[in-house]
Coordinates of C-alpha atoms in Angstrom, one line a residue:
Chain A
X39 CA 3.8 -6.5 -21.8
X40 CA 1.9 -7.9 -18.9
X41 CA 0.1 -10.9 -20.7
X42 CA -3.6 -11.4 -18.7
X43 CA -3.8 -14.6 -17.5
X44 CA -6.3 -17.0 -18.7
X45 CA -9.1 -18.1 -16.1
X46 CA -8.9 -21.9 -16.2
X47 CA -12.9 -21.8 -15.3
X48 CA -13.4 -19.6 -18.3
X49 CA -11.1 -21.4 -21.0
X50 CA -11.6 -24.6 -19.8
X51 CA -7.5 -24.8 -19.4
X52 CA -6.1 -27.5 -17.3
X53 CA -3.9 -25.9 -14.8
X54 CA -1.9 -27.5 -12.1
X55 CA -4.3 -25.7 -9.2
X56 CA -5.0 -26.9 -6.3
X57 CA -7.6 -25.6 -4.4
X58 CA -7.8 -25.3 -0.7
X59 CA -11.6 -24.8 0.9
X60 CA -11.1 -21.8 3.1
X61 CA -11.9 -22.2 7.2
X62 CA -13.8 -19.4 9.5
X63 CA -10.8 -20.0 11.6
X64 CA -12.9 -18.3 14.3
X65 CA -16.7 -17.7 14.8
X66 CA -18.7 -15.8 18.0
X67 CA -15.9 -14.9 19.8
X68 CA -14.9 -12.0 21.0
X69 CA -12.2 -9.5 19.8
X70 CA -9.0 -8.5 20.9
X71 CA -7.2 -5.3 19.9
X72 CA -3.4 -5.3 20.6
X73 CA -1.1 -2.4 20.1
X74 CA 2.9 -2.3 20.4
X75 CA 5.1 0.5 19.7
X76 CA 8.8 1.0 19.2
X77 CA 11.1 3.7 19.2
X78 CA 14.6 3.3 17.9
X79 CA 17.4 5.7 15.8
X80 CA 17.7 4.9 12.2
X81 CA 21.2 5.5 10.8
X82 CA 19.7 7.6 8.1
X83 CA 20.8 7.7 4.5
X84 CA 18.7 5.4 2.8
X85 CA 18.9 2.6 5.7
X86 CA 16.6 -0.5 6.5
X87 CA 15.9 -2.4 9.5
X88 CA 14.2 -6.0 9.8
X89 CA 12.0 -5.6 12.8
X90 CA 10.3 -8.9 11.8
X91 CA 11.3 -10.5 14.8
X92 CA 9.9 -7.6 16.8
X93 CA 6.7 -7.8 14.7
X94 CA 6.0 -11.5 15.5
X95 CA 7.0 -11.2 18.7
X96 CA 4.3 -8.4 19.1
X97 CA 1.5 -10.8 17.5
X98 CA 2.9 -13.6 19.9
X99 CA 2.2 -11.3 23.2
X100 CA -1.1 -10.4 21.8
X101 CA -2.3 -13.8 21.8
X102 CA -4.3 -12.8 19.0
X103 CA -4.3 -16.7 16.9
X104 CA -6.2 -15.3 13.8
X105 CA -6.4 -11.8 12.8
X106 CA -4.8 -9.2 10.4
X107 CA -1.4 -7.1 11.9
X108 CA -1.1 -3.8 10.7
X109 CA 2.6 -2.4 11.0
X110 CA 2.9 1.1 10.6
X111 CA 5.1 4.1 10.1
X112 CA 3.6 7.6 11.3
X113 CA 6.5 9.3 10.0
X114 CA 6.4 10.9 6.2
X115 CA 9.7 10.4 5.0
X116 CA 9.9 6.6 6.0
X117 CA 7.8 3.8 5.5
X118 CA 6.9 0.0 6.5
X119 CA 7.6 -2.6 3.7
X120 CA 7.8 -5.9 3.6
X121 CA 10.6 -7.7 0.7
X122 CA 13.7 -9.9 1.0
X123 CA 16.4 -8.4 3.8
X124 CA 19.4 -8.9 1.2
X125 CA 22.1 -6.4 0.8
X126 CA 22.1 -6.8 -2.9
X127 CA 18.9 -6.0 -3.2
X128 CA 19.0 -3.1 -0.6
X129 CA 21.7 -1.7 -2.9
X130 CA 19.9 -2.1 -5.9
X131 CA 16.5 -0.2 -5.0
X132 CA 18.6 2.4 -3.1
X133 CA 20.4 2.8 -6.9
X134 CA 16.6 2.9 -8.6
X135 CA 15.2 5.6 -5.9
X136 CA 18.2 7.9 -6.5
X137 CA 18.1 7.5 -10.2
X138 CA 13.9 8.1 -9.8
X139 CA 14.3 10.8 -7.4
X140 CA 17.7 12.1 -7.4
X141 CA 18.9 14.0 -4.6
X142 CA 20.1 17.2 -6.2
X143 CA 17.2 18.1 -7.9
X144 CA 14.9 21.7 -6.9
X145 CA 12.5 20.6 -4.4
X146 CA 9.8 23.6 -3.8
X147 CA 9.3 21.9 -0.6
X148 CA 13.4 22.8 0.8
X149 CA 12.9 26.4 -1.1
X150 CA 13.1 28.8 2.6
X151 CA 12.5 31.3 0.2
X152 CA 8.8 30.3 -0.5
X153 CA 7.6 28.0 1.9
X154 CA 5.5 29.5 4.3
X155 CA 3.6 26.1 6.1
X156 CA 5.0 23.3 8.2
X157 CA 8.2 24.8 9.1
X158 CA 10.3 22.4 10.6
X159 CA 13.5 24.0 12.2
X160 CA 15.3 20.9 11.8
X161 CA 14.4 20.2 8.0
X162 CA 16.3 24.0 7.0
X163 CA 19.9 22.9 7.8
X164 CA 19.1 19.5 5.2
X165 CA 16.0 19.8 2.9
X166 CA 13.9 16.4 2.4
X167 CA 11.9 16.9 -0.2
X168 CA 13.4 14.1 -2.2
X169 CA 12.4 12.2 0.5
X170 CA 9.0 12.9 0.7
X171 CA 8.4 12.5 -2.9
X172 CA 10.5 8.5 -2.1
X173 CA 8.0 8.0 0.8
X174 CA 4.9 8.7 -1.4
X175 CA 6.5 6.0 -4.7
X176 CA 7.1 3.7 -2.4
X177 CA 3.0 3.7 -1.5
X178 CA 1.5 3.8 2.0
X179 CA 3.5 4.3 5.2
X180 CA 2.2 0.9 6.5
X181 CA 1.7 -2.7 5.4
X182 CA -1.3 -4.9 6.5
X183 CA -0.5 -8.8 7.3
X184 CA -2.8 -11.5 7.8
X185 CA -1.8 -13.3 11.3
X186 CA -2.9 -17.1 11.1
X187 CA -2.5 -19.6 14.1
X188 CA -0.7 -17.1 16.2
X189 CA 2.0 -16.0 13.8
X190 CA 2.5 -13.3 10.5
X191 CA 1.6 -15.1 7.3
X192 CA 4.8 -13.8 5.4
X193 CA 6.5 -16.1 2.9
X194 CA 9.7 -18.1 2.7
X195 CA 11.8 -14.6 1.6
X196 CA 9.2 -12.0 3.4
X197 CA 10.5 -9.9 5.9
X198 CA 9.0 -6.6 7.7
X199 CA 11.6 -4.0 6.9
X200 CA 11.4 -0.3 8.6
X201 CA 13.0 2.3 5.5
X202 CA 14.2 5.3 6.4
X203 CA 14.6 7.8 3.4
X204 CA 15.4 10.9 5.4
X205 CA 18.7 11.7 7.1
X206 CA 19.6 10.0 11.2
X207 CA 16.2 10.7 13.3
X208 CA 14.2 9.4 16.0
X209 CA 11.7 7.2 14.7
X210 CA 8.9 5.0 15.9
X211 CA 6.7 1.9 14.7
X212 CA 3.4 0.8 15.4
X213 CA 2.0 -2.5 15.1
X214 CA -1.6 -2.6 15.9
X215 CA -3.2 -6.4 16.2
X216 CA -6.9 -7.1 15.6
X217 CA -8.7 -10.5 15.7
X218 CA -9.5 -13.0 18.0
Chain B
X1423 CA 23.0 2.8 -1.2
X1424 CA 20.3 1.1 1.4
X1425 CA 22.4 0.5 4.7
X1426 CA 21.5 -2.3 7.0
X1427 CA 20.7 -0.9 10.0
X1428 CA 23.0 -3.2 12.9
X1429 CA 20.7 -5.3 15.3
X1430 CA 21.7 -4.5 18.7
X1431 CA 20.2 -7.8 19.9
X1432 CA 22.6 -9.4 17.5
X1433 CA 25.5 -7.1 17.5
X1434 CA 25.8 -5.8 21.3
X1435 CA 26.2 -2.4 20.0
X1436 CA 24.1 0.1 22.2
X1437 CA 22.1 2.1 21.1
X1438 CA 19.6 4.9 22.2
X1439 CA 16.3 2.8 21.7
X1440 CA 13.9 2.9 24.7
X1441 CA 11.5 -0.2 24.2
X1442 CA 7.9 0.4 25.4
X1443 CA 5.7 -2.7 26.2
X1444 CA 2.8 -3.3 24.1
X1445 CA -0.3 -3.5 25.5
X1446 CA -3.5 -5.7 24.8
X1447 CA -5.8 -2.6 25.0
X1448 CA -9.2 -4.8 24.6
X1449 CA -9.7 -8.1 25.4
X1450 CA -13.0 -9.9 25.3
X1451 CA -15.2 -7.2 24.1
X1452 CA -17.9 -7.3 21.2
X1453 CA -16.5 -5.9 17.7
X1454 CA -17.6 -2.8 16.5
X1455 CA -17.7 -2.2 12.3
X1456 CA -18.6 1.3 11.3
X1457 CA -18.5 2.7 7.8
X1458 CA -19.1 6.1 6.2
X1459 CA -18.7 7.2 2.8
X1460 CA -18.3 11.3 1.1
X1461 CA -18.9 12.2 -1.6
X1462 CA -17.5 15.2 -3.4
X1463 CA -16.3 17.0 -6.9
X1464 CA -12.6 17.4 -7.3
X1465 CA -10.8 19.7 -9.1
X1466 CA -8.8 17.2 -11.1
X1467 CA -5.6 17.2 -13.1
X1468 CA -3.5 16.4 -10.3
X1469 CA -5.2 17.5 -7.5
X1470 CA -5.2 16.9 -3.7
X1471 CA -7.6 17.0 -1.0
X1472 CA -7.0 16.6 3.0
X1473 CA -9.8 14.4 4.2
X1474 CA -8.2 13.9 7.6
X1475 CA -10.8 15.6 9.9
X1476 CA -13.3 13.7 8.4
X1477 CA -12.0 10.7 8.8
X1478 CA -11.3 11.7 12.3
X1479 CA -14.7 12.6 12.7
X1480 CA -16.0 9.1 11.0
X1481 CA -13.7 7.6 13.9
X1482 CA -15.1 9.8 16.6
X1483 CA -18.4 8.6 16.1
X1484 CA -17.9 5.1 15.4
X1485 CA -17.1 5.3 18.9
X1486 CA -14.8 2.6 18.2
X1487 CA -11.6 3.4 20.4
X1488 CA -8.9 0.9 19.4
X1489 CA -8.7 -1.5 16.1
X1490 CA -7.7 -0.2 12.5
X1491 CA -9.5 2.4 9.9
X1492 CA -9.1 1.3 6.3
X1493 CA -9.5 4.9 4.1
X1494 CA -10.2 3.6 0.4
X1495 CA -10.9 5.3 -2.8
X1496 CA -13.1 2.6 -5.2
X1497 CA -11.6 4.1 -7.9
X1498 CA -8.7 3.5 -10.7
X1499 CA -7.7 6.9 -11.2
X1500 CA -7.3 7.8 -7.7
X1501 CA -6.1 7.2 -3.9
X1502 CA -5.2 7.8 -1.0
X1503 CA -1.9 8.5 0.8
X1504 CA -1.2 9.6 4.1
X1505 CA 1.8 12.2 3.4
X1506 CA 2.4 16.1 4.7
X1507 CA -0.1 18.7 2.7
X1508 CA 2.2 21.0 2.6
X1509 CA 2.5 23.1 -1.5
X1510 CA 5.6 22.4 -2.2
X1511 CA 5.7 18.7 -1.8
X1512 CA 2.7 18.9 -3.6
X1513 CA 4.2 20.8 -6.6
X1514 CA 7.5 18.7 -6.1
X1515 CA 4.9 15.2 -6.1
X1516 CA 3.0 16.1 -9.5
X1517 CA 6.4 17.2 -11.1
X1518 CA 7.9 13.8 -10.3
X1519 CA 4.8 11.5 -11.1
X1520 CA 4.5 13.5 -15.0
X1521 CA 8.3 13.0 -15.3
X1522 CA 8.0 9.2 -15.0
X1523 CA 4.7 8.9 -16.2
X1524 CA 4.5 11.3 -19.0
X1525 CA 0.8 12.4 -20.0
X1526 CA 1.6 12.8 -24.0
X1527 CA 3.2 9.4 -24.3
X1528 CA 1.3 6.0 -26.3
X1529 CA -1.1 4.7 -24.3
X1530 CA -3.1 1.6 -25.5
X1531 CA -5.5 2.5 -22.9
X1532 CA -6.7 5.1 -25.0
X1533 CA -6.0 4.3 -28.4
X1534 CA -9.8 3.9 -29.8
X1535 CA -9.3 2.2 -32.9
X1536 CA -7.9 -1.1 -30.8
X1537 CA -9.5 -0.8 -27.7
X1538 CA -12.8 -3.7 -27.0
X1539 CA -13.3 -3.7 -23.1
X1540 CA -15.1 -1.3 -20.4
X1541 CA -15.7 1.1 -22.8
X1542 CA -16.7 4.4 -21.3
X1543 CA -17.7 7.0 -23.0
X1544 CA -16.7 9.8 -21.3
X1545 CA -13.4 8.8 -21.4
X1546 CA -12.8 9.2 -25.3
X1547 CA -12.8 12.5 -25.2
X1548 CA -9.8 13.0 -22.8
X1549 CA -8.0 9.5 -22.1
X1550 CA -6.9 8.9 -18.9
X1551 CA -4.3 5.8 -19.7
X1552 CA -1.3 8.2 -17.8
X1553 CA -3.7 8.2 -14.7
X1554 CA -3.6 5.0 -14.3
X1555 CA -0.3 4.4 -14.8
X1556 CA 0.1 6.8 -11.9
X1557 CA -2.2 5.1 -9.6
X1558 CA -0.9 1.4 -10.0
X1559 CA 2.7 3.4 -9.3
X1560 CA 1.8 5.0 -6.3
X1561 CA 0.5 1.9 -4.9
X1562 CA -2.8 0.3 -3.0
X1563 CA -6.2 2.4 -3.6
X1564 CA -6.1 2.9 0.0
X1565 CA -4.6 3.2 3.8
X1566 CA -4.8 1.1 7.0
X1567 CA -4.2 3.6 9.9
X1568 CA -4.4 2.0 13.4
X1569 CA -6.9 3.5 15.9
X1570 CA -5.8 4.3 19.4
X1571 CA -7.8 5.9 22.0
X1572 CA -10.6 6.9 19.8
X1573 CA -8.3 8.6 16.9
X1574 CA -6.2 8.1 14.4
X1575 CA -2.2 7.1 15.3
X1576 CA -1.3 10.0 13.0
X1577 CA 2.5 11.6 13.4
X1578 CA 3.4 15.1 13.2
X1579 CA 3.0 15.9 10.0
X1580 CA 0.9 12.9 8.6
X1581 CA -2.3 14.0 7.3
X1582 CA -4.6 11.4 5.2
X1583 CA -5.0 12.9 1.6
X1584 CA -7.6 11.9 -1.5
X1585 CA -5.2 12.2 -4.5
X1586 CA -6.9 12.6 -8.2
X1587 CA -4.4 11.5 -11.3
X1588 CA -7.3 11.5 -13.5
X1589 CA -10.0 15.1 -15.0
X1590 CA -12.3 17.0 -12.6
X1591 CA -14.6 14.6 -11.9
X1592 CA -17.4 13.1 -9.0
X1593 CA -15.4 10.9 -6.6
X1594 CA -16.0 9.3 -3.1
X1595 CA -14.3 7.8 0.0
X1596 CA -15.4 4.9 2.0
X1597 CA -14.0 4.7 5.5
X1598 CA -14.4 1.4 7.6
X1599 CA -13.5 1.1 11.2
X1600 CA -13.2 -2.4 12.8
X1601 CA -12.7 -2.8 16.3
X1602 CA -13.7 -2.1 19.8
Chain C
X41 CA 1.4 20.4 -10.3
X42 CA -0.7 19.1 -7.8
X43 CA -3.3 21.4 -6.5
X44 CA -4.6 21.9 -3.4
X45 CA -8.2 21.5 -3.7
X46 CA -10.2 24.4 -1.2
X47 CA -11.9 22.7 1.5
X48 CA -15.9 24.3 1.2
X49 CA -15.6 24.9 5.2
X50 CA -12.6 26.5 5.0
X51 CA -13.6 29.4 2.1
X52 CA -17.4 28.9 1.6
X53 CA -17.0 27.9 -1.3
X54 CA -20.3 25.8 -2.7
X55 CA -19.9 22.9 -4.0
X56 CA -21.8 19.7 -5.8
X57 CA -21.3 17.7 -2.1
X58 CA -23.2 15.2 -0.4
X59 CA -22.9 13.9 2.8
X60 CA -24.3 11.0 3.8
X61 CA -24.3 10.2 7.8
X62 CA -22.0 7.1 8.5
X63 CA -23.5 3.7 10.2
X64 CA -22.4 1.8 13.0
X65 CA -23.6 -1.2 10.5
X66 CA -22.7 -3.7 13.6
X67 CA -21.8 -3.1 17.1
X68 CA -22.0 -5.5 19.7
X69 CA -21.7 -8.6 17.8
X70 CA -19.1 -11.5 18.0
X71 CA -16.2 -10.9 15.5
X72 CA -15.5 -13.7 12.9
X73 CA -12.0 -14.1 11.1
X74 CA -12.2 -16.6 7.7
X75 CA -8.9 -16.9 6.0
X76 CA -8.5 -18.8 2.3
X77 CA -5.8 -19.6 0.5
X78 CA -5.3 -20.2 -3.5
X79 CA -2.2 -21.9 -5.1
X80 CA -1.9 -21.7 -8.9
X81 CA 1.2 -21.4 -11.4
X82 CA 1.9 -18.1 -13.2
X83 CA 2.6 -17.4 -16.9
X84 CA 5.6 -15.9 -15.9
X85 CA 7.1 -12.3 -17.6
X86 CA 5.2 -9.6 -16.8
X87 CA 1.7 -11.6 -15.8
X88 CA -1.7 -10.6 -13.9
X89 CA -4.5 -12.7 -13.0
X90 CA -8.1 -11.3 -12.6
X91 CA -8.4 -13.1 -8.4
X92 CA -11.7 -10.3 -8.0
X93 CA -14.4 -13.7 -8.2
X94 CA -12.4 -15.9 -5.9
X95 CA -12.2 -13.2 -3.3
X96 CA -15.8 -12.4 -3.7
X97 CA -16.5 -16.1 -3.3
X98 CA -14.1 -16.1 -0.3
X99 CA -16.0 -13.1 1.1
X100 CA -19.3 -14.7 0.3
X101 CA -18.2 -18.2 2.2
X102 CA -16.7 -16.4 5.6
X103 CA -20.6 -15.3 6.1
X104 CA -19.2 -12.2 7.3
X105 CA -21.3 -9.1 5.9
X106 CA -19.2 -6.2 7.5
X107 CA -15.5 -5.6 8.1
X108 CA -12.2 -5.4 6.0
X109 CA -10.7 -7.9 3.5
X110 CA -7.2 -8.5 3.3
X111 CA -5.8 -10.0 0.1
X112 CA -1.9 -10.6 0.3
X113 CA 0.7 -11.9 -1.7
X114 CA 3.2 -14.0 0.2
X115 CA 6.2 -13.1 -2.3
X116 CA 8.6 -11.0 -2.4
X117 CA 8.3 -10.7 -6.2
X118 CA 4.4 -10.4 -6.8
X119 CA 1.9 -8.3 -5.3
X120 CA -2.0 -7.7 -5.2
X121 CA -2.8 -4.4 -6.5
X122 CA -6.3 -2.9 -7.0
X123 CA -7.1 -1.3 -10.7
X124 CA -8.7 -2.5 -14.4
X125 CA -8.1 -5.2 -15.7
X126 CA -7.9 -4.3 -19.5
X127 CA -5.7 -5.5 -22.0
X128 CA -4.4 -2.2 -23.2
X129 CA -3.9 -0.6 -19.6
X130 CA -1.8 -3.4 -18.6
X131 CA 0.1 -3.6 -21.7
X132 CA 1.0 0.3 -20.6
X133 CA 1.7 -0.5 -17.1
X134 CA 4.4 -3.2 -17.7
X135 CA 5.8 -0.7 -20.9
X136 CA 6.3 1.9 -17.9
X137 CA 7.9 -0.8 -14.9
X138 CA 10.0 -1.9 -17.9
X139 CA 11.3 1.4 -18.6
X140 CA 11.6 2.6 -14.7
X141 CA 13.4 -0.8 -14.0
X142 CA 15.0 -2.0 -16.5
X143 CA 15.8 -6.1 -17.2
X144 CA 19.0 -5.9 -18.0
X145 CA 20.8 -3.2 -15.9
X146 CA 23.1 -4.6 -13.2
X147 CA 21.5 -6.1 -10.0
X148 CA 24.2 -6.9 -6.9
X149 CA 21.0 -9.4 -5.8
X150 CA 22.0 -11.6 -9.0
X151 CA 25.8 -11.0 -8.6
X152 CA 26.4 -14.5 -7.4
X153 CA 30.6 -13.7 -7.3
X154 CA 29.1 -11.6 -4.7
X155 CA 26.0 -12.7 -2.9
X156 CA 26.5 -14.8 0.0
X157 CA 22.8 -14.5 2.0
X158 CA 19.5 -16.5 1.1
X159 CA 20.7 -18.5 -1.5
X160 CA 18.0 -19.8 -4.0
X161 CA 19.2 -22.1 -6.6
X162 CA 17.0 -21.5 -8.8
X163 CA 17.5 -18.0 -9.1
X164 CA 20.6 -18.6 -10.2
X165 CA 20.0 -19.6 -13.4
X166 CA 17.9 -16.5 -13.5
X167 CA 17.9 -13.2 -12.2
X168 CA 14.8 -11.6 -10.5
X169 CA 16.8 -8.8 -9.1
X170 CA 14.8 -6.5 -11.1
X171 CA 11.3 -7.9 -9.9
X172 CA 12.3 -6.9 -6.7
X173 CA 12.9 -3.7 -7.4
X174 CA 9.8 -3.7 -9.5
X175 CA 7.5 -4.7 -6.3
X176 CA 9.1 -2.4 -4.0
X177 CA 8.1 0.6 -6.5
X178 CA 4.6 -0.6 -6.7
X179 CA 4.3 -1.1 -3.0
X180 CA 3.1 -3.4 -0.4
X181 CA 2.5 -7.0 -0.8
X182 CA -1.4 -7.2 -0.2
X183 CA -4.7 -4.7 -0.8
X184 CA -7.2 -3.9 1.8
X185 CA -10.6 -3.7 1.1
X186 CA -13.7 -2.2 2.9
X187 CA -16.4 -5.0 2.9
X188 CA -20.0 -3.6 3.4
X189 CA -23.1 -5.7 2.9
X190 CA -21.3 -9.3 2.1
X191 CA -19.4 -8.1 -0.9
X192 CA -16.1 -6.1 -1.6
X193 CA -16.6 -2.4 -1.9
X194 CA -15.0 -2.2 -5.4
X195 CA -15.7 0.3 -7.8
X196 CA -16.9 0.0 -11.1
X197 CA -13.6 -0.6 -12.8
X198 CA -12.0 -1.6 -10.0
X199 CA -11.0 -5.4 -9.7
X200 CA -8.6 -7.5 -7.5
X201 CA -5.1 -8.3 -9.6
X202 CA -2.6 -11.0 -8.9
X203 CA 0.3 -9.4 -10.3
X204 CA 3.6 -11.7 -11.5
X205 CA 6.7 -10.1 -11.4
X206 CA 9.3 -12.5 -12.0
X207 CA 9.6 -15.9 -14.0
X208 CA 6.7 -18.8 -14.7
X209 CA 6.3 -20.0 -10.8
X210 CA 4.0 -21.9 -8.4
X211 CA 2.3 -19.2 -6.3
X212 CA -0.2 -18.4 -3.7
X213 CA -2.7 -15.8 -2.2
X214 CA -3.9 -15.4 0.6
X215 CA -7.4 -14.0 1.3
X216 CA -8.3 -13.0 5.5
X217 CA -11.8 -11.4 5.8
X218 CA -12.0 -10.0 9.3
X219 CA -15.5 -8.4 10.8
X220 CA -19.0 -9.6 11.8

């Protein structure tokens, strides 16, 4: 079970914790709103792209030193994570989402015979519902990152990964910069 | 299994990808923080509702034109998702979450004789441990969309939706805009 | 299933709703960005820690009254997630990600006759290829949240979780409080 951690402050626990003051890395000046967007072709499937490099890059050109990038997918069969860029791992969580939300399931949403909204001429010759119902588990289609003396604040393993749940398409990301 | 999508920086293969530069849309101007909150009844059980053209509206009049609108639901039962609002992916969505997250299962949450924290009354009389289950499955309590030009950077079919997991009950959204 | 709930303007429908107008709470004024960060060592397991006070503090300190907070984990197996903090909840919570994911299926990520990319030694002696699957499913690595007056715009039950996936570790969080 998850156990609940106990507050040092309220048990009195010693705890190796270091506390670091925090710093208004910038006060009275003025903002800057940056925006970059990409367009590329996933291979479709379930596939995964780093565009990390393309991320920080975008912060870099912003000259935005402290701020929060928000990287987003405005697709609903795809989103914007980030996690480790291993192919083990890939493999694994492609396993999990086809066990979750297997493929060959009834999805209302691919039944021509009912739907009546949102038609899609495209989505008829190879239904997506599974991967609809993918994009919503997985959360929201974007991922906010603080941005800290000019780069993205991710971790030792962190990477920004672009995953496409639907079949080969056109797709674009967004990374919108805000700060100063 | 998850594919890793080939780099064509790193692989020379070509590929049809068309590379837009980003732009630095405002520089040196004064931020801008607007926020706007709605309040409504929903239906409950697993219920949706499409909140986009208000939150279009909230970011029409914030007269913010380029930074980042955070949706958020300040509840544990709910969110919100940006996904299509089309019926069946809503049907195919609520059959999915009460597969994995069965409603008539064990849930500690609910179990009256051991529970000793945050008691709410209301809630003994229909327990709602399942919801949250569902909520901390589907992720964050809310969405960062980026603003561009005055609106959301929405795709096709992307429409910003106030999900209940838990009974028919008051809600609210908050939306804050922070830009320029 | 999920029903779609009829939108008063749409069908006329009354309903209990109240609309209050939203605020341009600050416009014009010189943006401030205050990041903090917070090192302490996990339990390990399935483990959460209550962070909700620190970030309030944090939010408190930046002097900023109006704008978002970010709160992000920079791991690739924890995450910051927004819901209760109740002993019985969370006991259901990690009964569910054990069941979705379970410890001892077969990962490729901990397949070390296979894995030849970001090697961590200490991950050899033991396996977190389910906690990444585990943080993928609940989504992105941080939470944003509206701040309005010089607080968090949490709900009543709503409180700011550091969530361990993976084993007893040092680990840090990462608090960037954006606005004016």
């Amino acid at each position: 079970m998850f156990q609940r951690e106990r507050h040092p402050g309220a048990t009195g626990v010693t705890e190796r914790e270091r506390r670091r003051p925090g710093k208004l890395t910038k006060r009275g000046l003025r903002v800057k709103v940056y925006q970059r967007e990409r367009e590329f072709r996933t291979d479709g499937g379930l596939s995964v792209r780093d565009i990390t490099d393309e991320v920080k890059e975008a912060v870099y050109e912003s000259g935005i030193s402290d701020g929060v990038a928000c990287v987003y997918s405005p697709h609903t069969t795809c989103c914007v994570r980030v996690n480790e860029f291993e192919q083990g791992f890939l493999e694994d969580f492609a396993t999990l989402l086809r066990r979750l939300v297997p493929n060959d399931h009834y999805y209302a949403h691919d039944d021509w015979d009912r739907r009546i909204e949102n038609i899609c001429p495209e989505d008829m010759e190879m239904g997506n519902g599974h991967a609809h119902c993918m994009a919503m588990l997985l959360g929201t289609a974007g991922e906010s990152i603080p941005v800290c003396d000019g780069d993205l604040s991710l971790g030792t393993w962190q990477r920004v990964l672009f995953i496409e749940l639907d079949r080969q398409r056109e797709r674009r990301w967004i990374v919108q910069v805000v700060g100063t």
